[in-house]
Structure formats: C-alpha cells, structure tokens
Amino acid sequence: MMFPFLKGLPLTHLARHLHGCSHTFHIRFFRAPQRLLHGTSRPILVPGGTPGTLLFKTSRIQSLPREAHQFRTSARVQALPAPLIWMVLKPVQKLIAIILGRSLRKWWVALPDNRRELFRQWAWRQRWRLAAAAGMAAAVTVLLIFTHLDQSPLTGRTRLLVFSRQNYMELAAVTSKFYMEEFGELLLPKSDARHQAVEQVVQHLARRNLDLPEMADIDWSVHVVQSDITNAFVLPNGKVFMFTGMLQAVTDIHQLTIVLAHEMAHALLGHAAEQASLSHVLDLLSVVLLAAIWAVCPRDSLALLGQWAQEKLMQVMFNRPYSRKLEAEADQVGLQLAAKACADVRAGPVFWQQMDMREKLSGEPSLPEWMSTHPSHKNRVAQLDRLVPQALELRERCVCPPLPSSDPRIVFSTSVRVLLKDAKGVGGARLPGGPSGVMVPAALMAQTPPHERTQ
C-alpha cells in the first residue's frame, strides 16, 4: 500500500488528513530517552508491515527503543444539545432580568431629587443618541431573525429556525431515553396485538411515503404505553409513543392511520425545532420587557402581577396561535401521508367528530380555541372536510383500491341522529366508538385490507 501524499507531512497535518476517514491507522513512534533527537523526521512505510501502519524514523539517533508505543486518541466528549442548554438557561435569564429591574428601581428611589432631575436632563440631551442605539439594537435583532429564516420541507412555508435539525436530533435522543425510563413498566411487549397493529400502520406509512427524503432519513420505532390517556406523539428521531387510550378512541384502521400520519407529519416538518425557535426568540425579547416591568412598578406585588400578565399575553398572542397553526399544517400533511398509504381519508373528519362528542358526553370542560394550543374539534372537522377532495385525488394517483361507496361521514351523521332520536325516550345514548363499542387492535388488524398489511 502506497501513500505518496503522506511524504514529508508533519504529524499534526497527518492527523488532519486522517480525521473523519473510514480506515483505522495505527501511528507508532520511536523514543530516544537519553539524548535529544537531531535532524529531520520523516514518515516512512515499512515494507512487509501491517497495512495502514505508519512508522516515524528519525536520522542521527544514538539509541533506539526496545519497544514501540501505540498512539491512541482520547474518547470523544459529547456536548449538550443547544435546545437543552436553552431550556436550562431559560429560567436563569428571567431571574437576571428580575434582579436587574428591581435593582434599577431601588437605585432610582434612593436617588435625591436633585440627582433625579440631573439624570432626566442628561437623558433629554442624549435622546437622539439613545434613540439611535435602540434603533441599532432593533436592526440587529431583525437582521438575526432574517438570517435564520428557513423553508418548511414539505409545504414550502417560510419559518424561523434558530436550532438546527442536528441539534434537535441530539435532544430527541436524550428525551427518548427519559420517556423510556418513565414508561418502562407500562410499555406493551412487541408480541401484543396492539403493538403489532401500531407497528404495521407506521411501517406501512413509511414505505408508501419513501419518495419524501425526510421520511427515508428517519428510522421509525414504535412504543405502546398502557395508559387511559387519549394521546400519541412522535419525537423528531422517529420514536413513536402511542397510548392505549388513543387506541380506544379510534374505531377502525383508517382512523388509526390518520392519527399516526398526523403525528409523523410533526416529525417530518420539524415542528418541535420550529416552535422552540419561536419561543426562544420571544423569550429573549421579553427579557427587556420583564426588566422594564420590575423597574417601573413601584412594588414587588405589582411587578409580579405585571409579569404574569406579560406571560399570558405572550401565550395568547404568539405561542398558542403558532401552535394551532402547526397543528393545522400537520393535519394537512398527515392527510396526504394517509392518502398515499391508501387509507380512507374521509375517516379523518369522523374521528374529530367522535372526539368532540366524547368530550361533551364525558362532561369535560372545553376551552375556547383562543386559549388552546390545538384547533377546536369543530374547526378541525371543517378544515379536513375541505382537504378531503384533494386527498382523494392523491389517493387515486397512488394506485389504491377503490373505496366503498358509503361515505363514513354520512354514516356517522346518520348514526348520531338515530341515537339522539332514540335517546329522547331512553334518557341517554352511547357514543359511537366510545368505550362500550370500541374495536380492539386485534379487530383493527383483522380489518386491515390485504394491500395494507406487512409481509
């Protein structure tokens, strides 16, 4: 094996050349403990030696060592993900803003009247310089925001992205370990029919959408948690967590496919990094406002009230509307994923109608949409109804088998009217798809069409 490019290359340069290569090189060197080595050193390859072994030979050496020592690098130290560092520092920056604002207020109160008047006069004389400094700070902030704009991979929507995908993959690895420890005793075995049902749907969705580079880059894995919580979520690294309470809320394989496609769409679109980026920027900007609140309010109680009002205002005006926007986008992309997987996309609006009825019949209080991080069930049904025709066209282009002529939306509406009519004489009605009539995942698997089953 010949390495002509290594001739006369210093050791430090050699390390740079070998860094990141897939080959393993053992670097050995000789030691002269009694005298300094004189002359020049050059690397040579010893004939007949082990391939990839590089020896260093030095001229004018008085004595040679009896044994060579192998050069080993130290273990790589992995840094904490940037989003995790921000989550840790987030309360610290608020605390600093509170201390700074409170200190400014105490300093101002302790000033004599004449000193206050002198300070006001100085501020008035320097008003243009102060305004210019504030304008420059605002311009820098806007510039930083515009330099971190990105396009959503599937929808092309312009968004703010402070944290990279790699950062959030590292954070997802840490988060998945936390969830695995938290749900460790509640995870269903892979042999369980419910786990197998979710696994088959996830893998089928992934196979049918391999034309998307984002889908092919993720290694999907399923974890089913024994819990009555009606929830499911997917981490950015493809870890799918499905609660059995959600399995009890779906009535057929098509609804399960649409629910999982929605959650997988969140991971494909990078919504976790996007929402954290917006929250990060808003928190940095709100630090100035928070310090001003604690500096202006005459008492700590009023400052606490102002801080609470600021946080609620930020949530209502920015965080929650943005979260609802991301949920609506995941509904749109998730319906497309489900259509390419040959699911009956007409079951999407039915699922959210069922969820709406479950909440009403269970007596759970429903918040108005402007106070929630998710769209209301009514608005969700309306949006999916608008998207169904486009999704049906996409499904036909994907060479899927024809759907039954009966529309599940019409069937559901008719069933609800009949139940409500019968309930007038009986005194109550059971919700279709509720706990009394839910299909267990074993039945879901039996309902899976042959073209949708894994081999």
mmCIF file of C-alpha atoms in Angstrom, residues 112-402:
data_model
loop_
_atom_site.group_PDB
_atom_site.id
_atom_site.type_symbol
_atom_site.label_atom_id
_atom_site.label_comp_id
_atom_site.label_asym_id
_atom_site.label_seq_id
_atom_site.Cartn_x
_atom_site.Cartn_y
_atom_site.Cartn_z
ATOM 1 C CA PRO A 112 -32.050 62.508 45.863
ATOM 2 C CA ASP A 113 -34.479 64.740 43.993
ATOM 3 C CA ASN A 114 -31.729 66.927 42.540
ATOM 4 C CA ARG A 115 -29.856 63.886 41.198
ATOM 5 C CA ARG A 116 -33.019 62.613 39.560
ATOM 6 C CA GLU A 117 -33.547 65.962 37.863
ATOM 7 C CA LEU A 118 -29.950 65.979 36.609
ATOM 8 C CA PHE A 119 -30.396 62.466 35.229
ATOM 9 C CA ARG A 120 -33.606 63.483 33.416
ATOM 10 C CA GLN A 121 -31.840 66.461 31.875
ATOM 11 C CA TRP A 122 -28.932 64.274 30.764
ATOM 12 C CA ALA A 123 -31.340 61.747 29.199
ATOM 13 C CA TRP A 124 -33.142 64.545 27.337
ATOM 14 C CA ARG A 125 -29.897 65.914 25.948
ATOM 15 C CA GLN A 126 -28.846 62.425 24.842
ATOM 16 C CA ARG A 127 -32.263 61.450 23.498
ATOM 17 C CA TRP A 128 -31.127 61.182 19.883
ATOM 18 C CA ARG A 129 -28.122 59.057 20.741
ATOM 19 C CA LEU A 130 -30.250 56.814 22.925
ATOM 20 C CA ALA A 131 -32.831 56.523 20.144
ATOM 21 C CA ALA A 132 -30.081 55.674 17.653
ATOM 22 C CA ALA A 133 -28.718 52.977 19.972
ATOM 23 C CA ALA A 134 -32.203 51.492 20.367
ATOM 24 C CA GLY A 135 -32.690 51.583 16.603
ATOM 25 C CA MET A 136 -29.391 49.809 16.004
ATOM 26 C CA ALA A 137 -30.322 47.122 18.527
ATOM 27 C CA ALA A 138 -33.671 46.631 16.777
ATOM 28 C CA ALA A 139 -31.958 46.479 13.374
ATOM 29 C CA VAL A 140 -29.506 43.833 14.611
ATOM 30 C CA THR A 141 -32.392 41.800 16.020
ATOM 31 C CA VAL A 142 -34.309 41.950 12.743
ATOM 32 C CA LEU A 143 -31.160 41.020 10.818
ATOM 33 C CA LEU A 144 -30.570 37.984 13.027
ATOM 34 C CA ILE A 145 -34.167 36.892 12.517
ATOM 35 C CA PHE A 146 -33.969 37.218 8.726
ATOM 36 C CA THR A 147 -30.694 35.282 8.600
ATOM 37 C CA HIS A 148 -32.370 32.353 10.379
ATOM 38 C CA LEU A 149 -35.372 32.053 8.073
ATOM 39 C CA ASP A 150 -35.952 28.643 6.522
ATOM 40 C CA GLN A 151 -38.479 26.878 4.308
ATOM 41 C CA SER A 152 -40.647 24.042 5.551
ATOM 42 C CA PRO A 153 -39.522 20.868 3.724
ATOM 43 C CA LEU A 154 -42.971 19.690 2.562
ATOM 44 C CA THR A 155 -45.105 22.824 2.387
ATOM 45 C CA GLY A 156 -42.522 25.481 1.447
ATOM 46 C CA ARG A 157 -43.759 27.801 4.192
ATOM 47 C CA THR A 158 -41.230 30.371 5.405
ATOM 48 C CA ARG A 159 -40.413 29.914 9.083
ATOM 49 C CA LEU A 160 -37.935 30.936 11.749
ATOM 50 C CA LEU A 161 -35.457 28.204 12.646
ATOM 51 C CA VAL A 162 -32.818 29.009 15.247
ATOM 52 C CA PHE A 163 -31.945 25.425 16.186
ATOM 53 C CA SER A 164 -30.685 23.050 13.523
ATOM 54 C CA ARG A 165 -32.125 19.622 12.802
ATOM 55 C CA GLN A 166 -28.982 18.030 14.221
ATOM 56 C CA ASN A 167 -29.461 19.905 17.496
ATOM 57 C CA TYR A 168 -32.958 18.564 17.876
ATOM 58 C CA MET A 169 -31.966 15.043 16.915
ATOM 59 C CA GLU A 170 -29.494 15.109 19.800
ATOM 60 C CA LEU A 171 -32.172 16.474 22.125
ATOM 61 C CA ALA A 172 -34.636 13.831 20.894
ATOM 62 C CA ALA A 173 -32.140 11.102 21.796
ATOM 63 C CA VAL A 174 -31.951 12.450 25.344
ATOM 64 C CA THR A 175 -35.735 12.882 25.535
ATOM 65 C CA SER A 176 -36.443 9.374 24.241
ATOM 66 C CA LYS A 177 -34.251 7.890 26.976
ATOM 67 C CA PHE A 178 -36.222 9.861 29.542
ATOM 68 C CA TYR A 179 -39.553 8.597 28.181
ATOM 69 C CA MET A 180 -38.299 5.024 28.001
ATOM 70 C CA GLU A 181 -37.398 5.201 31.682
ATOM 71 C CA GLU A 182 -40.679 6.907 32.600
ATOM 72 C CA PHE A 183 -42.878 4.441 30.681
ATOM 73 C CA GLY A 184 -40.587 1.447 31.146
ATOM 74 C CA GLU A 185 -43.009 -0.704 33.143
ATOM 75 C CA LEU A 186 -46.033 0.408 31.098
ATOM 76 C CA LEU A 187 -44.680 -0.463 27.634
ATOM 77 C CA LEU A 188 -46.508 -3.305 25.931
ATOM 78 C CA PRO A 189 -44.382 -6.181 24.583
ATOM 79 C CA LYS A 190 -43.877 -6.435 20.842
ATOM 80 C CA SER A 191 -45.927 -9.623 20.803
ATOM 81 C CA ASP A 192 -49.024 -7.732 21.978
ATOM 82 C CA ALA A 193 -51.696 -7.327 19.280
ATOM 83 C CA ARG A 194 -51.995 -3.608 19.999
ATOM 84 C CA HIS A 195 -48.281 -3.053 19.498
ATOM 85 C CA GLN A 196 -48.324 -5.064 16.276
ATOM 86 C CA ALA A 197 -51.265 -3.039 14.941
ATOM 87 C CA VAL A 198 -49.472 0.269 15.507
ATOM 88 C CA GLU A 199 -46.187 -1.130 14.187
ATOM 89 C CA GLN A 200 -47.805 -2.299 10.951
ATOM 90 C CA VAL A 201 -49.509 1.043 10.330
ATOM 91 C CA VAL A 202 -46.324 3.054 10.999
ATOM 92 C CA GLN A 203 -44.168 0.888 8.752
ATOM 93 C CA HIS A 204 -46.822 0.938 6.023
ATOM 94 C CA LEU A 205 -46.973 4.744 6.159
ATOM 95 C CA ALA A 206 -43.189 4.910 5.952
ATOM 96 C CA ARG A 207 -42.995 2.565 2.953
ATOM 97 C CA ARG A 208 -45.712 4.328 1.000
ATOM 98 C CA ASN A 209 -44.049 7.727 1.513
ATOM 99 C CA LEU A 210 -40.428 6.826 0.801
ATOM 100 C CA ASP A 211 -40.434 9.348 -2.038
ATOM 101 C CA LEU A 212 -40.064 12.011 0.671
ATOM 102 C CA PRO A 213 -36.382 12.380 1.666
ATOM 103 C CA GLU A 214 -37.419 13.343 5.201
ATOM 104 C CA MET A 215 -39.304 10.066 5.579
ATOM 105 C CA ALA A 216 -36.386 7.965 4.335
ATOM 106 C CA ASP A 217 -33.952 9.670 6.728
ATOM 107 C CA ILE A 218 -35.852 8.618 9.866
ATOM 108 C CA ASP A 219 -35.708 5.193 11.491
ATOM 109 C CA TRP A 220 -39.214 4.731 12.925
ATOM 110 C CA SER A 221 -39.729 2.695 16.096
ATOM 111 C CA VAL A 222 -42.982 2.079 17.983
ATOM 112 C CA HIS A 223 -43.681 2.089 21.716
ATOM 113 C CA VAL A 224 -47.216 1.484 23.020
ATOM 114 C CA VAL A 225 -47.910 2.677 26.563
ATOM 115 C CA GLN A 226 -50.604 1.093 28.733
ATOM 116 C CA SER A 227 -52.487 4.203 29.851
ATOM 117 C CA ASP A 228 -56.002 5.641 29.592
ATOM 118 C CA ILE A 229 -54.601 8.942 28.288
ATOM 119 C CA THR A 230 -56.004 9.752 24.845
ATOM 120 C CA ASN A 231 -52.744 10.852 23.284
ATOM 121 C CA ALA A 232 -49.971 9.949 20.878
ATOM 122 C CA PHE A 233 -46.765 11.727 19.911
ATOM 123 C CA VAL A 234 -43.670 11.215 17.779
ATOM 124 C CA LEU A 235 -40.214 12.542 18.656
ATOM 125 C CA PRO A 236 -38.043 14.121 15.921
ATOM 126 C CA ASN A 237 -35.865 10.990 15.778
ATOM 127 C CA GLY A 238 -38.838 8.761 14.866
ATOM 128 C CA LYS A 239 -39.720 7.350 18.289
ATOM 129 C CA VAL A 240 -43.496 6.770 18.188
ATOM 130 C CA PHE A 241 -45.325 6.717 21.530
ATOM 131 C CA MET A 242 -48.942 5.567 21.379
ATOM 132 C CA PHE A 243 -51.155 5.368 24.472
ATOM 133 C CA THR A 244 -53.786 2.654 24.682
ATOM 134 C CA GLY A 245 -56.349 5.351 25.500
ATOM 135 C CA MET A 246 -55.910 6.645 21.952
ATOM 136 C CA LEU A 247 -56.376 3.128 20.585
ATOM 137 C CA GLN A 248 -59.712 3.006 22.384
ATOM 138 C CA ALA A 249 -60.716 6.304 20.748
ATOM 139 C CA VAL A 250 -60.291 5.114 17.150
ATOM 140 C CA THR A 251 -62.904 2.870 15.565
ATOM 141 C CA ASP A 252 -61.077 1.397 12.570
ATOM 142 C CA ILE A 253 -57.716 1.060 10.875
ATOM 143 C CA HIS A 254 -58.286 4.140 8.739
ATOM 144 C CA GLN A 255 -58.691 6.441 11.730
ATOM 145 C CA LEU A 256 -55.591 4.934 13.332
ATOM 146 C CA THR A 257 -53.642 5.577 10.126
ATOM 147 C CA ILE A 258 -54.750 9.215 10.015
ATOM 148 C CA VAL A 259 -53.841 9.781 13.682
ATOM 149 C CA LEU A 260 -50.370 8.279 13.235
ATOM 150 C CA ALA A 261 -49.842 10.136 9.961
ATOM 151 C CA HIS A 262 -50.625 13.409 11.752
ATOM 152 C CA GLU A 263 -48.041 12.701 14.460
ATOM 153 C CA MET A 264 -45.432 11.566 11.938
ATOM 154 C CA ALA A 265 -46.029 14.764 9.973
ATOM 155 C CA HIS A 266 -44.921 16.761 13.018
ATOM 156 C CA ALA A 267 -41.567 14.951 12.922
ATOM 157 C CA LEU A 268 -41.151 15.295 9.148
ATOM 158 C CA LEU A 269 -41.887 19.029 9.262
ATOM 159 C CA GLY A 270 -39.554 19.670 12.212
ATOM 160 C CA HIS A 271 -42.276 21.378 14.221
ATOM 161 C CA ALA A 272 -40.515 20.806 17.541
ATOM 162 C CA ALA A 273 -37.464 22.807 16.457
ATOM 163 C CA GLU A 274 -39.650 25.462 14.840
ATOM 164 C CA GLN A 275 -41.817 26.028 17.901
ATOM 165 C CA ALA A 276 -38.803 26.071 20.216
ATOM 166 C CA SER A 277 -37.086 28.609 17.939
ATOM 167 C CA LEU A 278 -40.033 30.988 18.148
ATOM 168 C CA SER A 279 -40.244 30.545 21.906
ATOM 169 C CA HIS A 280 -36.503 31.174 22.224
ATOM 170 C CA VAL A 281 -36.664 34.461 20.292
ATOM 171 C CA LEU A 282 -39.756 35.631 22.164
ATOM 172 C CA ASP A 283 -38.110 34.861 25.499
ATOM 173 C CA LEU A 284 -35.023 36.866 24.581
ATOM 174 C CA LEU A 285 -37.145 39.830 23.518
ATOM 175 C CA SER A 286 -39.374 39.585 26.592
ATOM 176 C CA VAL A 287 -36.350 39.814 28.904
ATOM 177 C CA VAL A 288 -36.117 43.537 28.156
ATOM 178 C CA LEU A 289 -39.833 43.991 28.826
ATOM 179 C CA LEU A 290 -39.602 41.956 32.017
ATOM 180 C CA ALA A 291 -36.734 44.072 33.339
ATOM 181 C CA ALA A 292 -38.727 47.216 32.497
ATOM 182 C CA ILE A 293 -41.767 45.903 34.382
ATOM 183 C CA TRP A 294 -39.740 45.298 37.541
ATOM 184 C CA ALA A 295 -38.018 48.673 37.173
ATOM 185 C CA VAL A 296 -41.191 50.730 36.653
ATOM 186 C CA CYS A 297 -43.649 49.060 39.048
ATOM 187 C CA PRO A 298 -43.406 50.722 42.484
ATOM 188 C CA ARG A 299 -43.945 47.491 44.453
ATOM 189 C CA ASP A 300 -42.934 43.845 44.016
ATOM 190 C CA SER A 301 -46.573 42.709 44.131
ATOM 191 C CA LEU A 302 -47.442 44.914 41.164
ATOM 192 C CA ALA A 303 -44.320 43.720 39.342
ATOM 193 C CA LEU A 304 -45.382 40.080 39.856
ATOM 194 C CA LEU A 305 -48.833 40.918 38.515
ATOM 195 C CA GLY A 306 -47.280 42.640 35.500
ATOM 196 C CA GLN A 307 -45.002 39.652 34.873
ATOM 197 C CA TRP A 308 -47.976 37.271 34.999
ATOM 198 C CA ALA A 309 -49.927 39.494 32.573
ATOM 199 C CA GLN A 310 -46.937 39.633 30.216
ATOM 200 C CA GLU A 311 -46.583 35.844 30.130
ATOM 201 C CA LYS A 312 -50.279 35.309 29.487
ATOM 202 C CA LEU A 313 -50.275 37.958 26.777
ATOM 203 C CA MET A 314 -47.318 36.313 25.027
ATOM 204 C CA GLN A 315 -49.079 32.949 25.119
ATOM 205 C CA VAL A 316 -52.382 34.260 23.778
ATOM 206 C CA MET A 317 -50.846 36.470 21.082
ATOM 207 C CA PHE A 318 -47.917 34.317 19.874
ATOM 208 C CA ASN A 319 -47.325 30.848 21.362
ATOM 209 C CA ARG A 320 -50.824 29.377 21.209
ATOM 210 C CA PRO A 321 -51.802 30.750 17.766
ATOM 211 C CA TYR A 322 -48.498 29.484 16.360
ATOM 212 C CA SER A 323 -49.066 26.072 17.919
ATOM 213 C CA ARG A 324 -52.550 25.917 16.362
ATOM 214 C CA LYS A 325 -51.011 26.844 13.017
ATOM 215 C CA LEU A 326 -48.536 23.956 13.264
ATOM 216 C CA GLU A 327 -51.331 21.551 14.216
ATOM 217 C CA ALA A 328 -53.343 22.600 11.158
ATOM 218 C CA GLU A 329 -50.280 22.076 8.948
ATOM 219 C CA ALA A 330 -49.731 18.608 10.447
ATOM 220 C CA ASP A 331 -53.391 17.789 9.709
ATOM 221 C CA GLN A 332 -52.879 18.780 6.076
ATOM 222 C CA VAL A 333 -49.617 16.873 5.557
ATOM 223 C CA GLY A 334 -50.815 13.920 7.645
ATOM 224 C CA LEU A 335 -53.899 13.541 5.438
ATOM 225 C CA GLN A 336 -51.622 13.427 2.389
ATOM 226 C CA LEU A 337 -49.433 10.760 4.005
ATOM 227 C CA ALA A 338 -52.517 8.710 4.839
ATOM 228 C CA ALA A 339 -53.880 9.113 1.286
ATOM 229 C CA LYS A 340 -50.642 7.759 -0.198
ATOM 230 C CA ALA A 341 -50.936 4.848 2.257
ATOM 231 C CA CYS A 342 -54.377 4.053 0.730
ATOM 232 C CA ALA A 343 -56.339 4.902 3.866
ATOM 233 C CA ASP A 344 -59.902 6.169 3.648
ATOM 234 C CA VAL A 345 -59.177 9.857 4.244
ATOM 235 C CA ARG A 346 -62.893 10.504 4.733
ATOM 236 C CA ALA A 347 -62.471 8.965 8.183
ATOM 237 C CA GLY A 348 -60.407 11.955 9.325
ATOM 238 C CA PRO A 349 -63.301 14.355 9.971
ATOM 239 C CA VAL A 350 -65.259 11.496 11.567
ATOM 240 C CA PHE A 351 -62.523 10.897 14.124
ATOM 241 C CA TRP A 352 -62.574 14.507 15.327
ATOM 242 C CA GLN A 353 -66.367 14.487 15.438
ATOM 243 C CA GLN A 354 -66.131 11.453 17.687
ATOM 244 C CA MET A 355 -63.589 13.209 19.897
ATOM 245 C CA ASP A 356 -65.898 16.203 20.166
ATOM 246 C CA MET A 357 -68.827 14.029 21.220
ATOM 247 C CA ARG A 358 -66.700 12.085 23.707
ATOM 248 C CA GLU A 359 -65.706 15.302 25.456
ATOM 249 C CA LYS A 360 -69.275 16.574 25.558
ATOM 250 C CA LEU A 361 -70.732 13.303 26.860
ATOM 251 C CA SER A 362 -67.968 12.906 29.440
ATOM 252 C CA GLY A 363 -68.624 16.396 30.807
ATOM 253 C CA GLU A 364 -65.041 17.552 30.295
ATOM 254 C CA PRO A 365 -64.795 21.354 30.194
ATOM 255 C CA SER A 366 -63.812 22.630 26.767
ATOM 256 C CA LEU A 367 -61.688 25.747 26.486
ATOM 257 C CA PRO A 368 -62.309 28.306 23.757
ATOM 258 C CA GLU A 369 -59.937 27.921 20.839
ATOM 259 C CA TRP A 370 -58.021 31.134 21.546
ATOM 260 C CA MET A 371 -56.955 29.678 24.904
ATOM 261 C CA SER A 372 -55.868 26.311 23.497
ATOM 262 C CA THR A 373 -52.728 25.099 21.734
ATOM 263 C CA HIS A 374 -54.868 22.989 19.351
ATOM 264 C CA PRO A 375 -57.654 23.953 16.955
ATOM 265 C CA SER A 376 -61.168 23.259 18.163
ATOM 266 C CA HIS A 377 -62.697 19.978 17.046
ATOM 267 C CA LYS A 378 -65.291 21.880 15.012
ATOM 268 C CA ASN A 379 -62.669 23.865 13.083
ATOM 269 C CA ARG A 380 -60.578 20.744 12.626
ATOM 270 C CA VAL A 381 -63.507 18.892 11.080
ATOM 271 C CA ALA A 382 -64.217 21.822 8.757
ATOM 272 C CA GLN A 383 -60.579 22.032 7.621
ATOM 273 C CA LEU A 384 -60.304 18.286 6.976
ATOM 274 C CA ASP A 385 -63.569 18.332 5.041
ATOM 275 C CA ARG A 386 -62.035 20.963 2.747
ATOM 276 C CA LEU A 387 -58.895 18.855 2.287
ATOM 277 C CA VAL A 388 -60.635 15.514 1.647
ATOM 278 C CA PRO A 389 -61.308 16.040 -2.105
ATOM 279 C CA GLN A 390 -57.644 16.845 -2.784
ATOM 280 C CA ALA A 391 -56.542 13.870 -0.668
ATOM 281 C CA LEU A 392 -58.902 11.554 -2.576
ATOM 282 C CA GLU A 393 -57.339 12.656 -5.873
ATOM 283 C CA LEU A 394 -53.868 11.948 -4.457
ATOM 284 C CA ARG A 395 -55.064 8.527 -3.307
ATOM 285 C CA GLU A 396 -56.278 7.659 -6.817
ATOM 286 C CA ARG A 397 -52.913 8.672 -8.316
ATOM 287 C CA CYS A 398 -51.184 6.261 -5.930
ATOM 288 C CA VAL A 399 -52.960 3.254 -7.494
ATOM 289 C CA CYS A 400 -55.006 2.428 -4.426
ATOM 290 C CA PRO A 401 -58.028 0.084 -4.452
ATOM 291 C CA PRO A 402 -61.411 1.803 -4.755
#
